């Protein structure tokens, strides 16, 4: 989450999106700015202190140049993700300080969370193949020096679970908050689902457990790491989402971009629904593409109150001030939980605002995945390709925030079971 995206109790955060870069003040000479992130730099500096870009290199390469910047890793609760080890790629020095900067040349070292990709294969497949049932990707974006989003993805006994968390940039150690929330939430969610707990109850309890883990990071009232949280679960013929803050879940129908309406095609017959697998409450039927969550934000509140139109609220400096979050200063946490029944095949998308800031409408997100002329293989055939596409498009649009997405095809292309494959974290990330 960006530094201009704050909690409702913060006094900062009223700066309109897109401001805060270096420029000119009346009566002062223009300050030098990093061509990669816009931070103020000085003539004698070799590297930008904010993002590590080598200043003599000029502007960074286009978004396509990041395609190979990948860390393939296992997504497992509480798994430790170590930063890149080895000599500095700038000067070959081995003295790296605790903040990740080379003590010889000052270059910020590539970190394990700069760009992460996760694939979740099915438990088994025909002819020795293991179809990918879900995938995710997370990227630090073009403006910020670290990735404060976190992604966790795993299979449970009858489906897939995903958690995305976005650290609040105005809080302390937001990257630690998001990591704790994602890992704790996913672990609790999978354990409860595998124990047979109702999906809505499991979702609610997992969110509260994640909230407790984030609150435990605080060392004082003035040191309260915080983050947003959104989870999604597929189980039988239903999907369940839970959230606190403004990270989102979407339903993207397979038969086209669709619209924002809730009319759906015919769903499963009543005798096809296993009552033990789904909530016994009312389930909205999903047809056309639509958003499944409602933001806990100032903008959403003003729209709900009828005080502003959506366009007016989004244009206001307070638009992205969140009204609920995880953290020691969050007060009582009340997760939102909802269950839906897809009326046909589609994709469950879970994401941070680094994506939806550029593409807020479900129809626009669905169009990104359909490709020009419908040539894209689609999320069901290539979940990781879909996740990469969404991240790439957000980078192309500006990449001014961290970007995280989880893509879950429905129904699963390879069955409901499976475990995450193990792989060794490795980075081809080049310092920018």
mmCIF file with all atom_site columns, C-alpha atoms in Angstrom, residues 1-183:
data_model
loop_
_atom_site.group_PDB
_atom_site.id
_atom_site.type_symbol
_atom_site.label_atom_id
_atom_site.label_alt_id
_atom_site.label_comp_id
_atom_site.label_asym_id
_atom_site.label_entity_id
_atom_site.label_seq_id
_atom_site.pdbx_PDB_ins_code
_atom_site.Cartn_x
_atom_site.Cartn_y
_atom_site.Cartn_z
_atom_site.occupancy
_atom_site.B_iso_or_equiv
_atom_site.pdbx_formal_charge
_atom_site.auth_seq_id
_atom_site.auth_comp_id
_atom_site.auth_asym_id
_atom_site.auth_atom_id
_atom_site.pdbx_PDB_model_num
ATOM 1   C CA . UNK A 1 1   ? 0.000   0.000   0.000   1.00 0.00 ? 1   UNK A CA 1
ATOM 2   C CA . UNK A 1 2   ? 1.338   3.394   -0.844  1.00 0.00 ? 2   UNK A CA 1
ATOM 3   C CA . UNK A 1 3   ? 2.291   6.108   1.617   1.00 0.00 ? 3   UNK A CA 1
ATOM 4   C CA . UNK A 1 4   ? -0.675  8.203   0.433   1.00 0.00 ? 4   UNK A CA 1
ATOM 5   C CA . UNK A 1 5   ? -2.995  5.345   1.397   1.00 0.00 ? 5   UNK A CA 1
ATOM 6   C CA . UNK A 1 6   ? -3.585  5.667   5.107   1.00 0.00 ? 6   UNK A CA 1
ATOM 7   C CA . UNK A 1 7   ? -5.785  4.656   7.997   1.00 0.00 ? 7   UNK A CA 1
ATOM 8   C CA . UNK A 1 8   ? -8.658  6.840   9.139   1.00 0.00 ? 8   UNK A CA 1
ATOM 9   C CA . UNK A 1 9   ? -6.810  7.717   12.359  1.00 0.00 ? 9   UNK A CA 1
ATOM 10  C CA . UNK A 1 10  ? -3.708  9.014   10.559  1.00 0.00 ? 10  UNK A CA 1
ATOM 11  C CA . UNK A 1 11  ? -3.315  12.733  10.081  1.00 0.00 ? 11  UNK A CA 1
ATOM 12  C CA . UNK A 1 12  ? -1.280  12.165  6.926   1.00 0.00 ? 12  UNK A CA 1
ATOM 13  C CA . UNK A 1 13  ? -2.726  10.809  3.727   1.00 0.00 ? 13  UNK A CA 1
ATOM 14  C CA . UNK A 1 14  ? -4.713  13.752  2.389   1.00 0.00 ? 14  UNK A CA 1
ATOM 15  C CA . UNK A 1 15  ? -2.352  14.263  -0.506  1.00 0.00 ? 15  UNK A CA 1
ATOM 16  C CA . UNK A 1 16  ? -4.069  13.553  -3.839  1.00 0.00 ? 16  UNK A CA 1
ATOM 17  C CA . UNK A 1 17  ? -2.844  10.460  -5.719  1.00 0.00 ? 17  UNK A CA 1
ATOM 18  C CA . UNK A 1 18  ? -0.009  11.155  -8.050  1.00 0.00 ? 18  UNK A CA 1
ATOM 19  C CA . UNK A 1 19  ? 1.567   13.957  -5.994  1.00 0.00 ? 19  UNK A CA 1
ATOM 20  C CA . UNK A 1 20  ? 4.663   13.851  -3.875  1.00 0.00 ? 20  UNK A CA 1
ATOM 21  C CA . UNK A 1 21  ? 7.272   13.507  -6.592  1.00 0.00 ? 21  UNK A CA 1
ATOM 22  C CA . UNK A 1 22  ? 10.157  15.880  -6.985  1.00 0.00 ? 22  UNK A CA 1
ATOM 23  C CA . UNK A 1 23  ? 9.469   19.150  -8.722  1.00 0.00 ? 23  UNK A CA 1
ATOM 24  C CA . UNK A 1 24  ? 9.902   22.862  -8.325  1.00 0.00 ? 24  UNK A CA 1
ATOM 25  C CA . UNK A 1 25  ? 8.951   25.220  -5.536  1.00 0.00 ? 25  UNK A CA 1
ATOM 26  C CA . UNK A 1 26  ? 8.277   28.870  -6.236  1.00 0.00 ? 26  UNK A CA 1
ATOM 27  C CA . UNK A 1 27  ? 11.505  30.822  -5.711  1.00 0.00 ? 27  UNK A CA 1
ATOM 28  C CA . UNK A 1 28  ? 13.696  27.680  -5.645  1.00 0.00 ? 28  UNK A CA 1
ATOM 29  C CA . UNK A 1 29  ? 15.711  25.927  -8.312  1.00 0.00 ? 29  UNK A CA 1
ATOM 30  C CA . UNK A 1 30  ? 14.319  22.646  -9.570  1.00 0.00 ? 30  UNK A CA 1
ATOM 31  C CA . UNK A 1 31  ? 15.422  19.620  -7.549  1.00 0.00 ? 31  UNK A CA 1
ATOM 32  C CA . UNK A 1 32  ? 16.957  16.646  -9.282  1.00 0.00 ? 32  UNK A CA 1
ATOM 33  C CA . UNK A 1 33  ? 14.678  13.617  -9.437  1.00 0.00 ? 33  UNK A CA 1
ATOM 34  C CA . UNK A 1 34  ? 15.311  9.907   -9.875  1.00 0.00 ? 34  UNK A CA 1
ATOM 35  C CA . UNK A 1 35  ? 14.122  8.922   -13.376 1.00 0.00 ? 35  UNK A CA 1
ATOM 36  C CA . UNK A 1 36  ? 12.799  5.628   -11.993 1.00 0.00 ? 36  UNK A CA 1
ATOM 37  C CA . UNK A 1 37  ? 10.720  6.660   -8.989  1.00 0.00 ? 37  UNK A CA 1
ATOM 38  C CA . UNK A 1 38  ? 10.753  10.482  -8.896  1.00 0.00 ? 38  UNK A CA 1
ATOM 39  C CA . UNK A 1 39  ? 12.403  10.747  -5.476  1.00 0.00 ? 39  UNK A CA 1
ATOM 40  C CA . UNK A 1 40  ? 14.655  13.744  -4.810  1.00 0.00 ? 40  UNK A CA 1
ATOM 41  C CA . UNK A 1 41  ? 18.337  12.978  -5.479  1.00 0.00 ? 41  UNK A CA 1
ATOM 42  C CA . UNK A 1 42  ? 21.563  14.971  -5.341  1.00 0.00 ? 42  UNK A CA 1
ATOM 43  C CA . UNK A 1 43  ? 24.135  15.600  -8.036  1.00 0.00 ? 43  UNK A CA 1
ATOM 44  C CA . UNK A 1 44  ? 26.893  13.599  -6.351  1.00 0.00 ? 44  UNK A CA 1
ATOM 45  C CA . UNK A 1 45  ? 24.797  10.475  -5.796  1.00 0.00 ? 45  UNK A CA 1
ATOM 46  C CA . UNK A 1 46  ? 25.358  7.391   -7.923  1.00 0.00 ? 46  UNK A CA 1
ATOM 47  C CA . UNK A 1 47  ? 22.243  5.489   -6.843  1.00 0.00 ? 47  UNK A CA 1
ATOM 48  C CA . UNK A 1 48  ? 18.763  6.598   -5.781  1.00 0.00 ? 48  UNK A CA 1
ATOM 49  C CA . UNK A 1 49  ? 18.362  6.045   -2.026  1.00 0.00 ? 49  UNK A CA 1
ATOM 50  C CA . UNK A 1 50  ? 14.645  5.344   -2.483  1.00 0.00 ? 50  UNK A CA 1
ATOM 51  C CA . UNK A 1 51  ? 14.641  2.645   -5.174  1.00 0.00 ? 51  UNK A CA 1
ATOM 52  C CA . UNK A 1 52  ? 18.300  1.821   -5.852  1.00 0.00 ? 52  UNK A CA 1
ATOM 53  C CA . UNK A 1 53  ? 18.213  2.884   -9.510  1.00 0.00 ? 53  UNK A CA 1
ATOM 54  C CA . UNK A 1 54  ? 21.646  3.729   -10.976 1.00 0.00 ? 54  UNK A CA 1
ATOM 55  C CA . UNK A 1 55  ? 21.180  7.410   -11.773 1.00 0.00 ? 55  UNK A CA 1
ATOM 56  C CA . UNK A 1 56  ? 23.586  7.438   -14.708 1.00 0.00 ? 56  UNK A CA 1
ATOM 57  C CA . UNK A 1 57  ? 21.475  4.840   -16.497 1.00 0.00 ? 57  UNK A CA 1
ATOM 58  C CA . UNK A 1 58  ? 18.554  7.149   -17.252 1.00 0.00 ? 58  UNK A CA 1
ATOM 59  C CA . UNK A 1 59  ? 14.916  6.029   -17.125 1.00 0.00 ? 59  UNK A CA 1
ATOM 60  C CA . UNK A 1 60  ? 14.220  2.340   -16.421 1.00 0.00 ? 60  UNK A CA 1
ATOM 61  C CA . UNK A 1 61  ? 13.220  -0.062  -19.151 1.00 0.00 ? 61  UNK A CA 1
ATOM 62  C CA . UNK A 1 62  ? 9.592   -0.525  -20.122 1.00 0.00 ? 62  UNK A CA 1
ATOM 63  C CA . UNK A 1 63  ? 7.374   -2.955  -18.229 1.00 0.00 ? 63  UNK A CA 1
ATOM 64  C CA . UNK A 1 64  ? 8.177   -5.763  -20.647 1.00 0.00 ? 64  UNK A CA 1
ATOM 65  C CA . UNK A 1 65  ? 11.731  -5.703  -19.346 1.00 0.00 ? 65  UNK A CA 1
ATOM 66  C CA . UNK A 1 66  ? 10.531  -7.112  -16.018 1.00 0.00 ? 66  UNK A CA 1
ATOM 67  C CA . UNK A 1 67  ? 9.116   -10.306 -17.494 1.00 0.00 ? 67  UNK A CA 1
ATOM 68  C CA . UNK A 1 68  ? 12.127  -12.313 -16.373 1.00 0.00 ? 68  UNK A CA 1
ATOM 69  C CA . UNK A 1 69  ? 12.263  -10.820 -12.888 1.00 0.00 ? 69  UNK A CA 1
ATOM 70  C CA . UNK A 1 70  ? 10.869  -13.820 -11.094 1.00 0.00 ? 70  UNK A CA 1
ATOM 71  C CA . UNK A 1 71  ? 11.119  -15.673 -7.838  1.00 0.00 ? 71  UNK A CA 1
ATOM 72  C CA . UNK A 1 72  ? 9.498   -19.092 -7.937  1.00 0.00 ? 72  UNK A CA 1
ATOM 73  C CA . UNK A 1 73  ? 8.761   -20.307 -4.450  1.00 0.00 ? 73  UNK A CA 1
ATOM 74  C CA . UNK A 1 74  ? 6.609   -22.477 -2.277  1.00 0.00 ? 74  UNK A CA 1
ATOM 75  C CA . UNK A 1 75  ? 3.669   -20.751 -0.642  1.00 0.00 ? 75  UNK A CA 1
ATOM 76  C CA . UNK A 1 76  ? 3.353   -22.277 2.792   1.00 0.00 ? 76  UNK A CA 1
ATOM 77  C CA . UNK A 1 77  ? 2.150   -20.812 6.086   1.00 0.00 ? 77  UNK A CA 1
ATOM 78  C CA . UNK A 1 78  ? 4.991   -19.334 8.107   1.00 0.00 ? 78  UNK A CA 1
ATOM 79  C CA . UNK A 1 79  ? 7.550   -20.173 5.418   1.00 0.00 ? 79  UNK A CA 1
ATOM 80  C CA . UNK A 1 80  ? 10.556  -17.857 5.702   1.00 0.00 ? 80  UNK A CA 1
ATOM 81  C CA . UNK A 1 81  ? 11.414  -15.881 2.580   1.00 0.00 ? 81  UNK A CA 1
ATOM 82  C CA . UNK A 1 82  ? 15.058  -14.844 2.831   1.00 0.00 ? 82  UNK A CA 1
ATOM 83  C CA . UNK A 1 83  ? 16.349  -11.857 0.927   1.00 0.00 ? 83  UNK A CA 1
ATOM 84  C CA . UNK A 1 84  ? 18.848  -12.329 -1.854  1.00 0.00 ? 84  UNK A CA 1
ATOM 85  C CA . UNK A 1 85  ? 22.240  -13.591 -0.643  1.00 0.00 ? 85  UNK A CA 1
ATOM 86  C CA . UNK A 1 86  ? 25.548  -13.019 -2.398  1.00 0.00 ? 86  UNK A CA 1
ATOM 87  C CA . UNK A 1 87  ? 27.706  -10.147 -3.553  1.00 0.00 ? 87  UNK A CA 1
ATOM 88  C CA . UNK A 1 88  ? 26.313  -6.772  -4.577  1.00 0.00 ? 88  UNK A CA 1
ATOM 89  C CA . UNK A 1 89  ? 25.410  -6.837  -8.292  1.00 0.00 ? 89  UNK A CA 1
ATOM 90  C CA . UNK A 1 90  ? 26.636  -3.249  -8.595  1.00 0.00 ? 90  UNK A CA 1
ATOM 91  C CA . UNK A 1 91  ? 30.171  -3.486  -7.238  1.00 0.00 ? 91  UNK A CA 1
ATOM 92  C CA . UNK A 1 92  ? 30.675  -7.047  -6.051  1.00 0.00 ? 92  UNK A CA 1
ATOM 93  C CA . UNK A 1 93  ? 30.944  -5.981  -2.425  1.00 0.00 ? 93  UNK A CA 1
ATOM 94  C CA . UNK A 1 94  ? 29.777  -8.328  0.318   1.00 0.00 ? 94  UNK A CA 1
ATOM 95  C CA . UNK A 1 95  ? 29.066  -5.810  3.093   1.00 0.00 ? 95  UNK A CA 1
ATOM 96  C CA . UNK A 1 96  ? 25.279  -5.359  3.019   1.00 0.00 ? 96  UNK A CA 1
ATOM 97  C CA . UNK A 1 97  ? 23.628  -3.456  5.859   1.00 0.00 ? 97  UNK A CA 1
ATOM 98  C CA . UNK A 1 98  ? 20.457  -4.416  7.714   1.00 0.00 ? 98  UNK A CA 1
ATOM 99  C CA . UNK A 1 99  ? 18.329  -2.234  5.431   1.00 0.00 ? 99  UNK A CA 1
ATOM 100 C CA . UNK A 1 100 ? 19.568  -4.038  2.333   1.00 0.00 ? 100 UNK A CA 1
ATOM 101 C CA . UNK A 1 101 ? 22.018  -1.443  0.999   1.00 0.00 ? 101 UNK A CA 1
ATOM 102 C CA . UNK A 1 102 ? 25.581  -2.137  -0.105  1.00 0.00 ? 102 UNK A CA 1
ATOM 103 C CA . UNK A 1 103 ? 27.968  -0.419  2.285   1.00 0.00 ? 103 UNK A CA 1
ATOM 104 C CA . UNK A 1 104 ? 30.522  -0.038  -0.503  1.00 0.00 ? 104 UNK A CA 1
ATOM 105 C CA . UNK A 1 105 ? 28.503  1.593   -3.298  1.00 0.00 ? 105 UNK A CA 1
ATOM 106 C CA . UNK A 1 106 ? 25.119  2.293   -1.666  1.00 0.00 ? 106 UNK A CA 1
ATOM 107 C CA . UNK A 1 107 ? 23.060  0.173   -4.068  1.00 0.00 ? 107 UNK A CA 1
ATOM 108 C CA . UNK A 1 108 ? 19.818  -1.247  -2.713  1.00 0.00 ? 108 UNK A CA 1
ATOM 109 C CA . UNK A 1 109 ? 20.014  -5.018  -3.105  1.00 0.00 ? 109 UNK A CA 1
ATOM 110 C CA . UNK A 1 110 ? 17.274  -6.966  -4.880  1.00 0.00 ? 110 UNK A CA 1
ATOM 111 C CA . UNK A 1 111 ? 14.951  -8.558  -2.322  1.00 0.00 ? 111 UNK A CA 1
ATOM 112 C CA . UNK A 1 112 ? 13.097  -11.853 -2.422  1.00 0.00 ? 112 UNK A CA 1
ATOM 113 C CA . UNK A 1 113 ? 9.728   -10.071 -2.372  1.00 0.00 ? 113 UNK A CA 1
ATOM 114 C CA . UNK A 1 114 ? 10.493  -7.715  -5.276  1.00 0.00 ? 114 UNK A CA 1
ATOM 115 C CA . UNK A 1 115 ? 8.730   -10.111 -7.631  1.00 0.00 ? 115 UNK A CA 1
ATOM 116 C CA . UNK A 1 116 ? 7.163   -13.400 -6.567  1.00 0.00 ? 116 UNK A CA 1
ATOM 117 C CA . UNK A 1 117 ? 5.246   -15.993 -8.561  1.00 0.00 ? 117 UNK A CA 1
ATOM 118 C CA . UNK A 1 118 ? 3.419   -19.003 -7.155  1.00 0.00 ? 118 UNK A CA 1
ATOM 119 C CA . UNK A 1 119 ? 1.786   -21.930 -8.941  1.00 0.00 ? 119 UNK A CA 1
ATOM 120 C CA . UNK A 1 120 ? -0.493  -24.412 -7.186  1.00 0.00 ? 120 UNK A CA 1
ATOM 121 C CA . UNK A 1 121 ? -0.576  -27.770 -9.022  1.00 0.00 ? 121 UNK A CA 1
ATOM 122 C CA . UNK A 1 122 ? -3.306  -30.366 -8.644  1.00 0.00 ? 122 UNK A CA 1
ATOM 123 C CA . UNK A 1 123 ? -2.582  -33.430 -6.533  1.00 0.00 ? 123 UNK A CA 1
ATOM 124 C CA . UNK A 1 124 ? -2.352  -35.584 -9.640  1.00 0.00 ? 124 UNK A CA 1
ATOM 125 C CA . UNK A 1 125 ? -3.146  -35.579 -13.309 1.00 0.00 ? 125 UNK A CA 1
ATOM 126 C CA . UNK A 1 126 ? -3.434  -37.850 -16.287 1.00 0.00 ? 126 UNK A CA 1
ATOM 127 C CA . UNK A 1 127 ? -0.270  -39.184 -17.942 1.00 0.00 ? 127 UNK A CA 1
ATOM 128 C CA . UNK A 1 128 ? 1.890   -37.843 -15.144 1.00 0.00 ? 128 UNK A CA 1
ATOM 129 C CA . UNK A 1 129 ? 0.814   -34.228 -15.607 1.00 0.00 ? 129 UNK A CA 1
ATOM 130 C CA . UNK A 1 130 ? -0.328  -31.979 -12.780 1.00 0.00 ? 130 UNK A CA 1
ATOM 131 C CA . UNK A 1 131 ? -2.609  -29.197 -14.011 1.00 0.00 ? 131 UNK A CA 1
ATOM 132 C CA . UNK A 1 132 ? -2.205  -25.848 -12.273 1.00 0.00 ? 132 UNK A CA 1
ATOM 133 C CA . UNK A 1 133 ? -5.352  -25.116 -10.266 1.00 0.00 ? 133 UNK A CA 1
ATOM 134 C CA . UNK A 1 134 ? -4.388  -21.609 -9.119  1.00 0.00 ? 134 UNK A CA 1
ATOM 135 C CA . UNK A 1 135 ? -1.540  -19.125 -9.316  1.00 0.00 ? 135 UNK A CA 1
ATOM 136 C CA . UNK A 1 136 ? -0.478  -15.764 -8.003  1.00 0.00 ? 136 UNK A CA 1
ATOM 137 C CA . UNK A 1 137 ? 2.043   -13.008 -8.553  1.00 0.00 ? 137 UNK A CA 1
ATOM 138 C CA . UNK A 1 138 ? 3.266   -10.036 -6.548  1.00 0.00 ? 138 UNK A CA 1
ATOM 139 C CA . UNK A 1 139 ? 5.491   -7.165  -7.671  1.00 0.00 ? 139 UNK A CA 1
ATOM 140 C CA . UNK A 1 140 ? 6.869   -4.147  -5.836  1.00 0.00 ? 140 UNK A CA 1
ATOM 141 C CA . UNK A 1 141 ? 5.872   -1.840  -8.717  1.00 0.00 ? 141 UNK A CA 1
ATOM 142 C CA . UNK A 1 142 ? 7.838   1.053   -10.157 1.00 0.00 ? 142 UNK A CA 1
ATOM 143 C CA . UNK A 1 143 ? 7.677   3.643   -7.396  1.00 0.00 ? 143 UNK A CA 1
ATOM 144 C CA . UNK A 1 144 ? 8.501   1.917   -4.132  1.00 0.00 ? 144 UNK A CA 1
ATOM 145 C CA . UNK A 1 145 ? 11.750  0.400   -2.941  1.00 0.00 ? 145 UNK A CA 1
ATOM 146 C CA . UNK A 1 146 ? 10.142  -2.662  -1.354  1.00 0.00 ? 146 UNK A CA 1
ATOM 147 C CA . UNK A 1 147 ? 7.071   -4.810  -1.701  1.00 0.00 ? 147 UNK A CA 1
ATOM 148 C CA . UNK A 1 148 ? 4.713   -4.318  1.233   1.00 0.00 ? 148 UNK A CA 1
ATOM 149 C CA . UNK A 1 149 ? 2.046   -6.657  -0.187  1.00 0.00 ? 149 UNK A CA 1
ATOM 150 C CA . UNK A 1 150 ? 1.948   -10.351 0.713   1.00 0.00 ? 150 UNK A CA 1
ATOM 151 C CA . UNK A 1 151 ? 0.388   -13.342 -1.042  1.00 0.00 ? 151 UNK A CA 1
ATOM 152 C CA . UNK A 1 152 ? -0.379  -16.816 0.289   1.00 0.00 ? 152 UNK A CA 1
ATOM 153 C CA . UNK A 1 153 ? -1.982  -19.616 -1.716  1.00 0.00 ? 153 UNK A CA 1
ATOM 154 C CA . UNK A 1 154 ? -2.705  -23.255 -0.828  1.00 0.00 ? 154 UNK A CA 1
ATOM 155 C CA . UNK A 1 155 ? -4.995  -26.190 -1.451  1.00 0.00 ? 155 UNK A CA 1
ATOM 156 C CA . UNK A 1 156 ? -7.343  -27.615 1.157   1.00 0.00 ? 156 UNK A CA 1
ATOM 157 C CA . UNK A 1 157 ? -9.125  -30.964 0.967   1.00 0.00 ? 157 UNK A CA 1
ATOM 158 C CA . UNK A 1 158 ? -11.911 -29.744 -1.317  1.00 0.00 ? 158 UNK A CA 1
ATOM 159 C CA . UNK A 1 159 ? -10.675 -26.628 -3.034  1.00 0.00 ? 159 UNK A CA 1
ATOM 160 C CA . UNK A 1 160 ? -8.278  -23.702 -2.984  1.00 0.00 ? 160 UNK A CA 1
ATOM 161 C CA . UNK A 1 161 ? -7.673  -20.884 -0.486  1.00 0.00 ? 161 UNK A CA 1
ATOM 162 C CA . UNK A 1 162 ? -5.899  -17.583 -1.110  1.00 0.00 ? 162 UNK A CA 1
ATOM 163 C CA . UNK A 1 163 ? -5.029  -14.568 1.034   1.00 0.00 ? 163 UNK A CA 1
ATOM 164 C CA . UNK A 1 164 ? -3.776  -11.166 -0.137  1.00 0.00 ? 164 UNK A CA 1
ATOM 165 C CA . UNK A 1 165 ? -2.647  -8.517  2.341   1.00 0.00 ? 165 UNK A CA 1
ATOM 166 C CA . UNK A 1 166 ? -1.520  -4.952  1.665   1.00 0.00 ? 166 UNK A CA 1
ATOM 167 C CA . UNK A 1 167 ? 0.643   -3.176  4.248   1.00 0.00 ? 167 UNK A CA 1
ATOM 168 C CA . UNK A 1 168 ? -0.499  0.306   5.277   1.00 0.00 ? 168 UNK A CA 1
ATOM 169 C CA . UNK A 1 169 ? 2.331   2.548   4.126   1.00 0.00 ? 169 UNK A CA 1
ATOM 170 C CA . UNK A 1 170 ? 1.809   5.136   6.867   1.00 0.00 ? 170 UNK A CA 1
ATOM 171 C CA . UNK A 1 171 ? 2.335   2.522   9.591   1.00 0.00 ? 171 UNK A CA 1
ATOM 172 C CA . UNK A 1 172 ? 5.578   1.041   10.867  1.00 0.00 ? 172 UNK A CA 1
ATOM 173 C CA . UNK A 1 173 ? 6.910   -2.155  9.261   1.00 0.00 ? 173 UNK A CA 1
ATOM 174 C CA . UNK A 1 174 ? 3.941   -2.638  6.925   1.00 0.00 ? 174 UNK A CA 1
ATOM 175 C CA . UNK A 1 175 ? 5.768   -5.413  5.073   1.00 0.00 ? 175 UNK A CA 1
ATOM 176 C CA . UNK A 1 176 ? 5.938   -7.447  8.285   1.00 0.00 ? 176 UNK A CA 1
ATOM 177 C CA . UNK A 1 177 ? 2.256   -6.824  8.948   1.00 0.00 ? 177 UNK A CA 1
ATOM 178 C CA . UNK A 1 178 ? 1.145   -8.067  5.534   1.00 0.00 ? 178 UNK A CA 1
ATOM 179 C CA . UNK A 1 179 ? 3.381   -11.135 5.716   1.00 0.00 ? 179 UNK A CA 1
ATOM 180 C CA . UNK A 1 180 ? 2.075   -12.076 9.167   1.00 0.00 ? 180 UNK A CA 1
ATOM 181 C CA . UNK A 1 181 ? -1.528  -11.582 8.062   1.00 0.00 ? 181 UNK A CA 1
ATOM 182 C CA . UNK A 1 182 ? -1.207  -13.629 4.867   1.00 0.00 ? 182 UNK A CA 1
ATOM 183 C CA . UNK A 1 183 ? 0.680   -16.541 6.405   1.00 0.00 ? 183 UNK A CA 1
#
